[in-house]
XYZ file of N, CA, C and O in Angstrom:
704
model
N 2.885 -15.762 -31.022
C 3.663 -14.542 -31.010
C 4.186 -14.265 -29.615
O 3.517 -14.545 -28.633
N 5.326 -13.666 -29.507
C 5.944 -13.375 -28.219
C 5.200 -12.306 -27.425
O 5.424 -12.156 -26.240
N 4.307 -11.558 -28.069
C 3.601 -10.494 -27.356
C 2.146 -10.845 -27.063
O 1.366 -9.982 -26.683
N 1.761 -12.112 -27.207
C 0.401 -12.533 -26.884
C 0.272 -12.728 -25.383
O 1.148 -13.323 -24.741
N -0.827 -12.233 -24.778
C -1.011 -12.401 -23.347
C -1.387 -13.835 -23.024
O -1.869 -14.578 -23.891
N -1.151 -14.247 -21.778
C -1.384 -15.635 -21.379
C -2.222 -15.772 -20.114
O -2.369 -16.867 -19.594
N -2.746 -14.648 -19.584
C -3.460 -14.714 -18.319
C -4.454 -13.573 -18.213
O -4.174 -12.459 -18.658
N -5.604 -13.842 -17.611
C -6.594 -12.810 -17.321
C -6.405 -12.323 -15.885
O -5.440 -12.666 -15.217
N -7.380 -11.533 -15.386
C -7.268 -11.010 -14.025
C -8.658 -10.856 -13.433
O -9.549 -10.264 -14.047
N -8.847 -11.376 -12.227
C -10.092 -11.214 -11.497
C -10.053 -9.889 -10.746
O -8.971 -9.338 -10.477
N -11.206 -9.384 -10.375
C -11.274 -8.171 -9.553
C -10.670 -8.500 -8.178
O -11.125 -9.425 -7.505
N -9.617 -7.750 -7.756
C -8.968 -8.073 -6.474
C -9.766 -7.545 -5.285
O -10.639 -6.682 -5.425
N -9.446 -8.062 -4.101
C -10.032 -7.569 -2.854
C -9.552 -6.144 -2.605
O -8.518 -5.729 -3.116
N -10.295 -5.414 -1.794
C -9.935 -4.034 -1.460
C -9.038 -4.044 -0.225
O -9.406 -3.530 0.833
N -7.857 -4.638 -0.348
C -6.969 -4.752 0.800
C -5.600 -4.117 0.564
O -4.642 -4.424 1.264
N -5.493 -3.227 -0.408
C -4.228 -2.539 -0.644
C -4.404 -1.049 -0.395
O -5.527 -0.537 -0.392
N -3.297 -0.379 -0.153
C -3.312 1.062 0.112
C -2.256 1.742 -0.738
O -1.321 1.107 -1.221
N -2.421 3.040 -0.919
C -1.441 3.820 -1.662
C -0.362 4.352 -0.737
O -0.439 4.253 0.480
N 0.645 4.911 -1.329
C 1.690 5.574 -0.567
C 3.005 4.811 -0.540
O 3.051 3.600 -0.728
N 4.061 5.572 -0.321
C 5.403 5.006 -0.245
C 5.915 5.067 1.183
O 5.766 6.076 1.869
N 6.528 3.984 1.619
C 7.079 3.881 2.973
C 8.533 4.323 3.010
O 8.971 4.962 3.952
N 9.292 3.952 1.981
C 10.717 4.291 1.938
C 11.198 4.230 0.498
O 10.559 3.636 -0.370
N 12.332 4.857 0.265
C 12.993 4.776 -1.024
C 14.458 4.450 -0.744
O 15.017 4.858 0.280
N 15.049 3.647 -1.623
C 16.433 3.223 -1.471
C 17.175 3.616 -2.746
O 16.724 3.292 -3.842
N 18.302 4.284 -2.597
C 19.110 4.656 -3.746
C 20.305 3.718 -3.837
O 20.900 3.346 -2.817
N 20.648 3.347 -5.058
C 21.779 2.463 -5.324
C 22.644 3.146 -6.360
O 22.142 3.591 -7.401
N 23.937 3.247 -6.101
C 24.840 3.839 -7.079
C 24.806 3.007 -8.357
O 24.833 1.776 -8.310
N 24.750 3.687 -9.502
C 24.639 2.994 -10.788
C 25.862 2.125 -11.045
O 27.008 2.524 -10.846
N 25.592 0.927 -11.511
C 26.624 -0.005 -11.955
C 25.936 -0.947 -12.942
O 24.952 -1.604 -12.582
N 26.430 -1.014 -14.164
C 25.823 -1.867 -15.185
C 25.806 -3.330 -14.765
O 24.956 -4.103 -15.209
N 26.719 -3.725 -13.871
C 26.789 -5.112 -13.407
C 25.557 -5.508 -12.598
O 25.251 -6.697 -12.472
N 24.819 -4.545 -12.060
C 23.618 -4.876 -11.303
C 22.594 -5.541 -12.215
O 22.034 -6.588 -11.885
N 22.362 -4.960 -13.382
C 21.381 -5.523 -14.319
C 21.865 -6.849 -14.894
O 21.088 -7.794 -15.028
N 23.149 -6.940 -15.217
C 23.647 -8.175 -15.827
C 23.820 -9.296 -14.810
O 23.745 -10.468 -15.159
N 24.026 -8.959 -13.524
C 24.240 -9.979 -12.499
C 23.001 -10.354 -11.712
O 23.044 -11.272 -10.893
N 21.898 -9.671 -11.948
C 20.675 -9.960 -11.190
C 20.045 -11.260 -11.671
O 20.078 -11.592 -12.850
N 19.474 -11.995 -10.737
C 18.689 -13.173 -11.067
C 17.233 -12.743 -11.138
O 16.705 -12.179 -10.177
N 16.609 -12.999 -12.272
C 15.214 -12.605 -12.467
C 14.403 -13.865 -12.764
O 14.711 -14.602 -13.705
N 13.402 -14.102 -11.919
C 12.528 -15.254 -12.070
C 11.101 -14.740 -12.237
O 10.595 -14.050 -11.345
N 10.484 -15.040 -13.356
C 9.117 -14.576 -13.649
C 8.993 -13.070 -13.454
O 8.050 -12.586 -12.830
N 9.964 -12.322 -13.957
C 10.008 -10.857 -13.932
C 10.190 -10.263 -12.536
O 10.013 -9.064 -12.339
N 10.567 -11.076 -11.557
C 10.863 -10.598 -10.205
C 12.350 -10.804 -9.937
O 12.901 -11.870 -10.233
N 12.998 -9.788 -9.366
C 14.410 -9.926 -8.999
C 14.476 -10.787 -7.745
O 13.887 -10.457 -6.716
N 15.208 -11.908 -7.838
C 15.321 -12.839 -6.720
C 16.750 -12.956 -6.197
O 17.003 -13.714 -5.267
N 17.676 -12.202 -6.794
C 19.057 -12.230 -6.318
C 19.910 -11.190 -7.022
O 19.607 -10.770 -8.135
N 20.977 -10.762 -6.319
C 21.961 -9.839 -6.879
C 23.340 -10.454 -6.761
O 23.709 -10.971 -5.705
N 24.097 -10.410 -7.835
C 25.479 -10.889 -7.822
C 26.308 -9.989 -8.720
O 26.111 -10.001 -9.935
N 27.160 -9.161 -8.136
C 27.526 -9.101 -6.722
C 26.444 -8.426 -5.875
O 25.512 -7.811 -6.410
N 26.598 -8.554 -4.555
C 25.664 -7.927 -3.622
C 25.692 -6.409 -3.804
O 26.709 -5.837 -4.202
N 24.570 -5.763 -3.527
C 24.464 -4.321 -3.696
C 24.321 -3.627 -2.342
O 23.905 -4.235 -1.362
N 24.675 -2.344 -2.315
C 24.458 -1.506 -1.142
C 23.340 -0.534 -1.468
O 23.378 0.134 -2.489
N 22.351 -0.484 -0.579
C 21.172 0.358 -0.767
C 21.151 1.407 0.343
O 21.323 1.070 1.515
N 20.909 2.675 -0.038
C 20.866 3.765 0.932
C 19.413 4.156 1.144
O 18.749 4.659 0.249
N 18.914 3.895 2.372
C 17.493 4.029 2.674
C 17.136 5.429 3.149
O 17.801 6.005 4.012
N 16.044 5.952 2.589
C 15.456 7.224 3.000
C 14.014 6.938 3.411
O 13.201 6.525 2.581
N 13.703 7.130 4.693
C 12.333 6.945 5.167
C 11.448 8.056 4.624
O 11.879 9.203 4.500
N 10.205 7.712 4.332
C 9.241 8.676 3.813
C 7.998 8.657 4.679
O 7.628 7.622 5.226
N 7.346 9.779 4.789
C 6.084 9.870 5.511
C 5.294 11.004 4.895
O 5.825 12.077 4.645
N 4.034 10.769 4.638
C 3.191 11.824 4.088
C 2.604 11.449 2.745
O 3.006 10.484 2.107
N 1.663 12.265 2.309
C 0.897 11.977 1.103
C 1.546 12.500 -0.174
O 1.011 12.300 -1.250
N 2.680 13.157 -0.084
C 3.276 13.760 -1.272
C 4.370 12.910 -1.915
O 5.138 13.408 -2.728
N 4.453 11.648 -1.546
C 5.444 10.737 -2.113
C 4.732 9.765 -3.040
O 3.741 9.147 -2.650
N 5.235 9.637 -4.259
C 4.543 8.765 -5.208
C 5.518 8.190 -6.231
O 6.614 8.703 -6.430
N 5.059 7.107 -6.879
C 5.792 6.487 -7.976
C 4.773 6.082 -9.030
O 3.780 5.423 -8.728
N 5.016 6.490 -10.263
C 4.123 6.185 -11.377
C 4.944 5.728 -12.576
O 6.097 6.137 -12.740
N 4.320 4.907 -13.408
C 4.944 4.477 -14.661
C 3.972 4.719 -15.808
O 2.771 4.485 -15.656
N 4.506 5.156 -16.911
C 3.702 5.364 -18.111
C 4.328 4.574 -19.250
O 5.519 4.708 -19.525
N 3.522 3.754 -19.897
C 3.975 3.002 -21.060
C 3.727 3.851 -22.299
O 2.636 4.378 -22.483
N 4.758 4.011 -23.090
C 4.643 4.799 -24.320
C 4.942 3.898 -25.506
O 5.914 3.146 -25.486
N 4.085 3.985 -26.521
C 4.187 3.116 -27.693
C 4.128 3.932 -28.973
O 3.464 4.960 -29.025
N 4.802 3.426 -29.987
C 4.700 4.015 -31.312
C 4.520 2.888 -32.326
O 5.458 2.121 -32.573
N 3.326 2.781 -32.866
C 3.060 1.784 -33.898
C 3.914 2.092 -35.121
O 4.468 1.203 -35.756
N 4.084 3.391 -35.458
C 4.874 3.781 -36.621
C 6.332 3.370 -36.497
O 6.955 2.935 -37.467
N 6.888 3.523 -35.310
C 8.302 3.208 -35.110
C 8.537 1.805 -34.569
O 9.672 1.345 -34.502
N 7.476 1.142 -34.111
C 7.614 -0.208 -33.559
C 8.300 -0.217 -32.202
O 8.997 -1.172 -31.879
N 8.074 0.846 -31.407
C 8.743 0.932 -30.109
C 7.738 0.942 -28.963
O 6.590 1.347 -29.122
N 8.202 0.475 -27.820
C 7.432 0.506 -26.583
C 8.432 0.638 -25.450
O 9.426 -0.104 -25.388
N 8.190 1.598 -24.545
C 9.090 1.779 -23.400
C 8.305 2.337 -22.231
O 7.151 2.750 -22.378
N 8.931 2.352 -21.071
C 8.282 2.763 -19.826
C 9.012 3.950 -19.237
O 10.235 3.918 -19.057
N 8.261 5.007 -18.914
C 8.818 6.157 -18.208
C 8.411 6.022 -16.749
O 7.218 5.942 -16.425
N 9.408 5.964 -15.878
C 9.206 5.774 -14.445
C 9.478 7.100 -13.747
O 10.546 7.675 -13.918
N 8.501 7.576 -12.974
C 8.638 8.880 -12.323
C 8.271 8.778 -10.856
O 7.210 8.248 -10.513
N 9.131 9.304 -10.011
C 8.858 9.346 -8.584
C 8.984 10.762 -8.068
O 9.838 11.529 -8.543
N 8.122 11.124 -7.137
C 8.236 12.407 -6.456
C 8.329 12.131 -4.964
O 7.549 11.337 -4.419
N 9.294 12.773 -4.333
C 9.572 12.536 -2.921
C 9.688 13.865 -2.199
O 10.167 14.847 -2.769
N 9.277 13.884 -0.954
C 9.441 15.060 -0.111
C 10.240 14.632 1.119
O 9.823 13.719 1.842
N 11.381 15.267 1.310
C 12.194 15.033 2.507
C 12.114 16.276 3.370
O 12.468 17.374 2.926
N 11.634 16.111 4.569
C 11.448 17.243 5.469
C 12.756 17.627 6.162
O 13.566 16.767 6.470
N 12.949 18.908 6.386
C 14.046 19.497 7.146
C 15.361 19.483 6.361
O 15.877 18.435 5.996
N 15.890 20.661 6.140
C 17.175 20.799 5.452
C 18.322 20.579 6.439
O 18.243 20.998 7.589
N 19.364 19.905 5.964
C 20.589 19.777 6.750
C 21.749 19.523 5.800
O 21.565 19.118 4.657
N 22.941 19.795 6.274
C 24.139 19.718 5.440
C 24.388 18.305 4.917
O 24.701 18.122 3.738
N 24.240 17.289 5.753
C 24.512 15.914 5.325
C 23.570 15.489 4.198
O 24.004 14.901 3.204
N 22.281 15.807 4.344
C 21.311 15.442 3.302
C 21.600 16.202 2.014
O 21.576 15.625 0.922
N 21.864 17.491 2.139
C 22.168 18.291 0.951
C 23.361 17.716 0.197
O 23.343 17.624 -1.031
N 24.384 17.299 0.908
C 25.577 16.732 0.259
C 25.242 15.455 -0.502
O 25.712 15.248 -1.623
N 24.411 14.584 0.091
C 24.038 13.338 -0.573
C 23.120 13.586 -1.768
O 23.257 12.943 -2.809
N 22.195 14.531 -1.618
C 21.286 14.836 -2.728
C 22.038 15.438 -3.913
O 21.698 15.175 -5.069
N 23.053 16.226 -3.625
C 23.882 16.769 -4.706
C 24.534 15.627 -5.480
O 24.530 15.616 -6.716
N 25.055 14.628 -4.776
C 25.673 13.485 -5.441
C 24.654 12.685 -6.246
O 24.956 12.226 -7.350
N 23.440 12.525 -5.700
C 22.394 11.827 -6.457
C 22.091 12.552 -7.762
O 21.878 11.920 -8.796
N 22.060 13.890 -7.719
C 21.756 14.643 -8.938
C 22.888 14.568 -9.954
O 22.652 14.693 -11.146
N 24.119 14.354 -9.498
C 25.252 14.216 -10.411
C 25.312 12.833 -11.051
O 25.846 12.659 -12.132
N 24.797 11.821 -10.356
C 24.873 10.441 -10.837
C 23.614 10.031 -11.577
O 22.825 10.861 -12.040
N 23.420 8.738 -11.694
C 22.198 8.165 -12.270
C 21.866 6.885 -11.513
O 22.023 5.775 -11.998
N 21.411 7.070 -10.279
C 21.185 5.913 -9.413
C 20.019 5.041 -9.868
O 19.154 5.463 -10.628
N 20.018 3.824 -9.366
C 18.858 2.960 -9.431
C 18.048 3.289 -8.187
O 18.624 3.645 -7.149
N 16.732 3.187 -8.274
C 15.878 3.567 -7.157
C 14.942 2.412 -6.831
O 14.225 1.920 -7.704
N 14.970 1.984 -5.574
C 14.045 0.958 -5.100
C 12.958 1.658 -4.302
O 13.243 2.439 -3.399
N 11.724 1.367 -4.656
C 10.577 1.969 -4.011
C 9.921 0.908 -3.144
O 9.629 -0.191 -3.609
N 9.695 1.237 -1.864
C 8.966 0.348 -0.955
C 7.614 0.988 -0.663
O 7.550 2.111 -0.159
N 6.536 0.265 -0.969
C 5.215 0.831 -0.700
C 4.638 0.265 0.595
O 5.233 -0.605 1.237
N 3.482 0.766 0.981
C 2.849 0.328 2.230
C 2.187 -1.039 2.131
O 1.633 -1.537 3.105
N 2.260 -1.684 0.965
C 1.744 -3.033 0.801
C 2.853 -4.075 0.903
O 2.622 -5.255 0.677
N 4.077 -3.621 1.204
C 5.207 -4.540 1.321
C 5.882 -4.857 0.008
O 6.707 -5.764 -0.067
N 5.542 -4.136 -1.053
C 6.159 -4.354 -2.362
C 7.429 -3.534 -2.501
O 7.483 -2.384 -2.071
N 8.422 -4.131 -3.115
C 9.655 -3.439 -3.476
C 9.764 -3.498 -4.995
O 9.595 -4.567 -5.588
N 10.045 -2.349 -5.628
C 10.202 -2.290 -7.083
C 11.443 -1.472 -7.403
O 11.768 -0.535 -6.685
N 12.112 -1.802 -8.495
C 13.341 -1.101 -8.876
C 13.141 -0.312 -10.160
O 12.874 -0.869 -11.214
N 13.319 1.005 -10.061
C 13.273 1.890 -11.217
C 14.694 2.129 -11.716
O 15.637 2.161 -10.926
N 14.835 2.275 -13.021
C 16.152 2.534 -13.604
C 17.040 1.316 -13.646
O 18.264 1.433 -13.640
N 16.456 0.136 -13.709
C 17.190 -1.132 -13.622
C 18.369 -1.217 -14.590
O 19.458 -1.604 -14.198
N 18.174 -0.855 -15.851
C 19.259 -0.932 -16.833
C 19.956 0.406 -17.065
O 21.162 0.439 -17.285
N 19.204 1.510 -17.022
C 19.756 2.799 -17.432
C 19.963 3.797 -16.301
O 20.515 4.871 -16.525
N 19.502 3.472 -15.106
C 19.589 4.421 -14.007
C 18.511 5.490 -14.126
O 17.718 5.499 -15.064
N 18.467 6.386 -13.165
C 17.460 7.450 -13.124
C 18.139 8.810 -13.040
O 19.215 8.944 -12.473
N 17.468 9.791 -13.590
C 17.888 11.177 -13.423
C 17.187 11.716 -12.181
O 15.999 11.480 -11.984
N 17.938 12.418 -11.336
C 17.393 12.944 -10.090
C 17.478 14.467 -10.118
O 18.544 15.024 -10.395
N 16.346 15.111 -9.842
C 16.281 16.567 -9.770
C 15.917 16.933 -8.336
O 14.950 16.395 -7.780
N 16.690 17.843 -7.743
C 16.478 18.246 -6.361
C 16.086 19.714 -6.316
O 16.767 20.559 -6.902
N 14.994 20.015 -5.634
C 14.575 21.391 -5.390
C 14.537 21.604 -3.883
O 13.924 20.817 -3.164
N 15.183 22.657 -3.433
C 15.213 22.989 -2.017
C 14.109 23.990 -1.724
O 13.951 24.970 -2.439
N 13.331 23.719 -0.668
C 12.207 24.586 -0.307
C 12.398 25.102 1.113
O 12.573 24.320 2.040
N 12.366 26.413 1.258
C 12.489 26.992 2.598
C 11.135 27.410 3.154
O 10.993 27.608 4.354
N 10.136 27.538 2.301
C 8.812 27.932 2.743
C 8.732 29.417 3.041
O 9.740 30.090 3.241
N 7.512 29.940 3.070
C 7.293 31.353 3.372
C 6.647 31.523 4.745
O 7.005 32.424 5.490
N 5.722 30.642 5.083
C 5.022 30.728 6.367
C 5.573 29.690 7.328
O 6.245 28.735 6.923
N 5.289 29.849 8.598
C 5.796 28.951 9.637
C 5.438 27.485 9.370
O 6.220 26.598 9.679
N 4.290 27.215 8.796
C 3.846 25.848 8.566
C 4.250 25.269 7.225
O 3.894 24.142 6.910
N 5.014 26.013 6.420
C 5.422 25.537 5.094
C 6.580 24.551 5.189
O 7.303 24.504 6.185
N 6.780 23.811 4.095
C 7.867 22.838 4.032
C 9.226 23.521 4.089
O 9.494 24.465 3.347
N 10.073 23.012 4.955
C 11.494 23.335 4.967
C 12.165 22.003 4.686
O 12.235 21.136 5.562
N 12.596 21.811 3.451
C 13.156 20.516 3.082
C 13.460 20.443 1.606
O 13.860 21.441 0.997
N 13.240 19.261 1.035
C 13.628 18.995 -0.345
C 12.495 18.311 -1.095
O 11.868 17.382 -0.579
N 12.235 18.771 -2.303
C 11.340 18.105 -3.245
C 12.223 17.435 -4.281
O 13.021 18.100 -4.949
N 12.088 16.129 -4.403
C 12.944 15.346 -5.295
C 12.077 14.682 -6.355
O 11.012 14.135 -6.048
N 12.529 14.737 -7.588
C 11.887 14.018 -8.676
C 12.934 13.122 -9.324
O 14.039 13.571 -9.609
N 12.591 11.855 -9.520
C 13.484 10.979 -10.290
C 12.722 10.423 -11.473
O 11.520 10.196 -11.409
N 13.446 10.250 -12.575
C 12.847 9.768 -13.814
C 13.759 8.726 -14.448
O 14.965 8.961 -14.584
N 13.182 7.618 -14.826
C 13.909 6.571 -15.545
C 13.161 6.222 -16.817
O 11.935 6.336 -16.876
N 13.885 5.805 -17.822
C 13.287 5.332 -19.074
C 13.853 3.945 -19.345
O 15.062 3.783 -19.491
N 12.968 2.965 -19.372
C 13.392 1.570 -19.463
C 12.587 0.804 -20.508
O 11.478 1.205 -20.863
N 13.124 -0.325 -20.953
C 12.429 -1.189 -21.904
C 11.274 -1.947 -21.257
O 10.378 -2.401 -21.944
N 11.317 -2.078 -19.940
C 10.302 -2.853 -19.221
C 9.860 -2.076 -17.980
O 10.569 -1.182 -17.518
N 8.692 -2.417 -17.422
C 8.290 -1.762 -16.184
C 9.241 -2.106 -15.044
O 10.015 -3.066 -15.132
N 9.174 -1.316 -13.982
C 10.036 -1.536 -12.821
C 9.830 -2.950 -12.285
O 8.704 -3.377 -12.045
N 10.932 -3.677 -12.131
C 10.857 -5.048 -11.624
C 10.430 -5.065 -10.163
O 10.883 -4.235 -9.365
N 9.595 -6.016 -9.803
C 9.367 -6.298 -8.396
C 10.624 -6.974 -7.860
O 11.365 -7.625 -8.612
N 10.883 -6.821 -6.573
C 12.032 -7.448 -5.921
C 11.507 -8.326 -4.799
O 10.656 -7.891 -4.008
N 12.005 -9.542 -4.698
C 11.647 -10.438 -3.607
C 12.076 -9.773 -2.293
O 13.255 -9.490 -2.088
N 11.130 -9.503 -1.403
C 11.446 -8.792 -0.155
C 12.435 -9.553 0.727
O 13.112 -8.950 1.557
N 12.559 -10.860 0.538
C 13.484 -11.663 1.344
C 14.950 -11.318 1.068
O 15.816 -11.616 1.896
N 15.237 -10.677 -0.075
C 16.641 -10.365 -0.378
C 17.018 -8.931 -0.001
O 18.140 -8.504 -0.229
N 16.079 -8.194 0.615
C 16.375 -6.838 1.056
C 17.075 -6.917 2.408
O 16.519 -7.430 3.377
N 18.309 -6.441 2.447
C 19.134 -6.412 3.664
C 19.409 -7.809 4.234
O 19.486 -7.992 5.442
N 19.573 -8.795 3.358
C 19.902 -10.141 3.831
C 21.410 -10.394 3.872
O 21.851 -11.472 4.210
N 22.213 -9.401 3.545
C 23.693 -9.392 3.492
C 24.281 -10.282 2.405
O 25.411 -10.085 2.016
N 23.539 -11.240 1.895
C 24.017 -12.042 0.764
C 23.779 -11.303 -0.541
O 24.627 -11.294 -1.424
N 22.602 -10.692 -0.669
C 22.211 -9.992 -1.884
C 22.291 -8.484 -1.749
O 22.567 -7.789 -2.708
N 21.997 -7.959 -0.549
C 21.982 -6.531 -0.369
C 22.240 -6.153 1.087
O 21.922 -6.896 2.006
N 22.807 -4.960 1.247
C 23.014 -4.353 2.561
C 22.334 -2.995 2.533
O 22.520 -2.224 1.594
N 21.546 -2.710 3.558
C 20.841 -1.445 3.643
C 21.578 -0.545 4.632
O 21.861 -0.939 5.758
N 21.881 0.675 4.170
C 22.502 1.684 5.020
C 21.444 2.739 5.305
O 20.909 3.356 4.391
N 21.113 2.909 6.588
C 20.129 3.909 7.006
C 20.844 5.112 7.588
O 22.018 5.062 7.932
N 20.103 6.198 7.737
C 20.649 7.406 8.351
C 20.730 7.269 9.855
O 20.402 6.229 10.434
N 21.150 8.334 10.469
C 21.259 8.315 11.930
C 20.155 9.112 12.566
O 19.492 9.886 11.954
């Protein structure tokens, strides 16, 4: 059967950590999913090359989770991908870009502190919700709370880190 597993798993070493280092937004284009090279469920190339907009992250309030949902009655299985991000400090340039993200349905690449890159919204894109926080006390957040959600047939693909910003497959645009 096509759904039979083929591999077990040993208990891994305790050498990984939680947390997100950066997030990259990509404007939605159906050609990304159809033109990507996928080898053993890992993205190893993009054709045409993509542009990724990098947002650095710092702090414990940034996360990415996936939930697999199944229905035996309906014969369906899908993955809900959810990310929460905190961007500190409000400014006009960021607000303008976040407004555009909320209007679109970007693909989202998540970079964790273990050097892994994963892509959420690979086929369908993600919905982005932006909440602006001004805080009440001097030590409160002045910035943005962002939630993105994708619903896909498969979990977020890992991406070969060698193709991130290699100019053949992708170009990364950072802020100033």
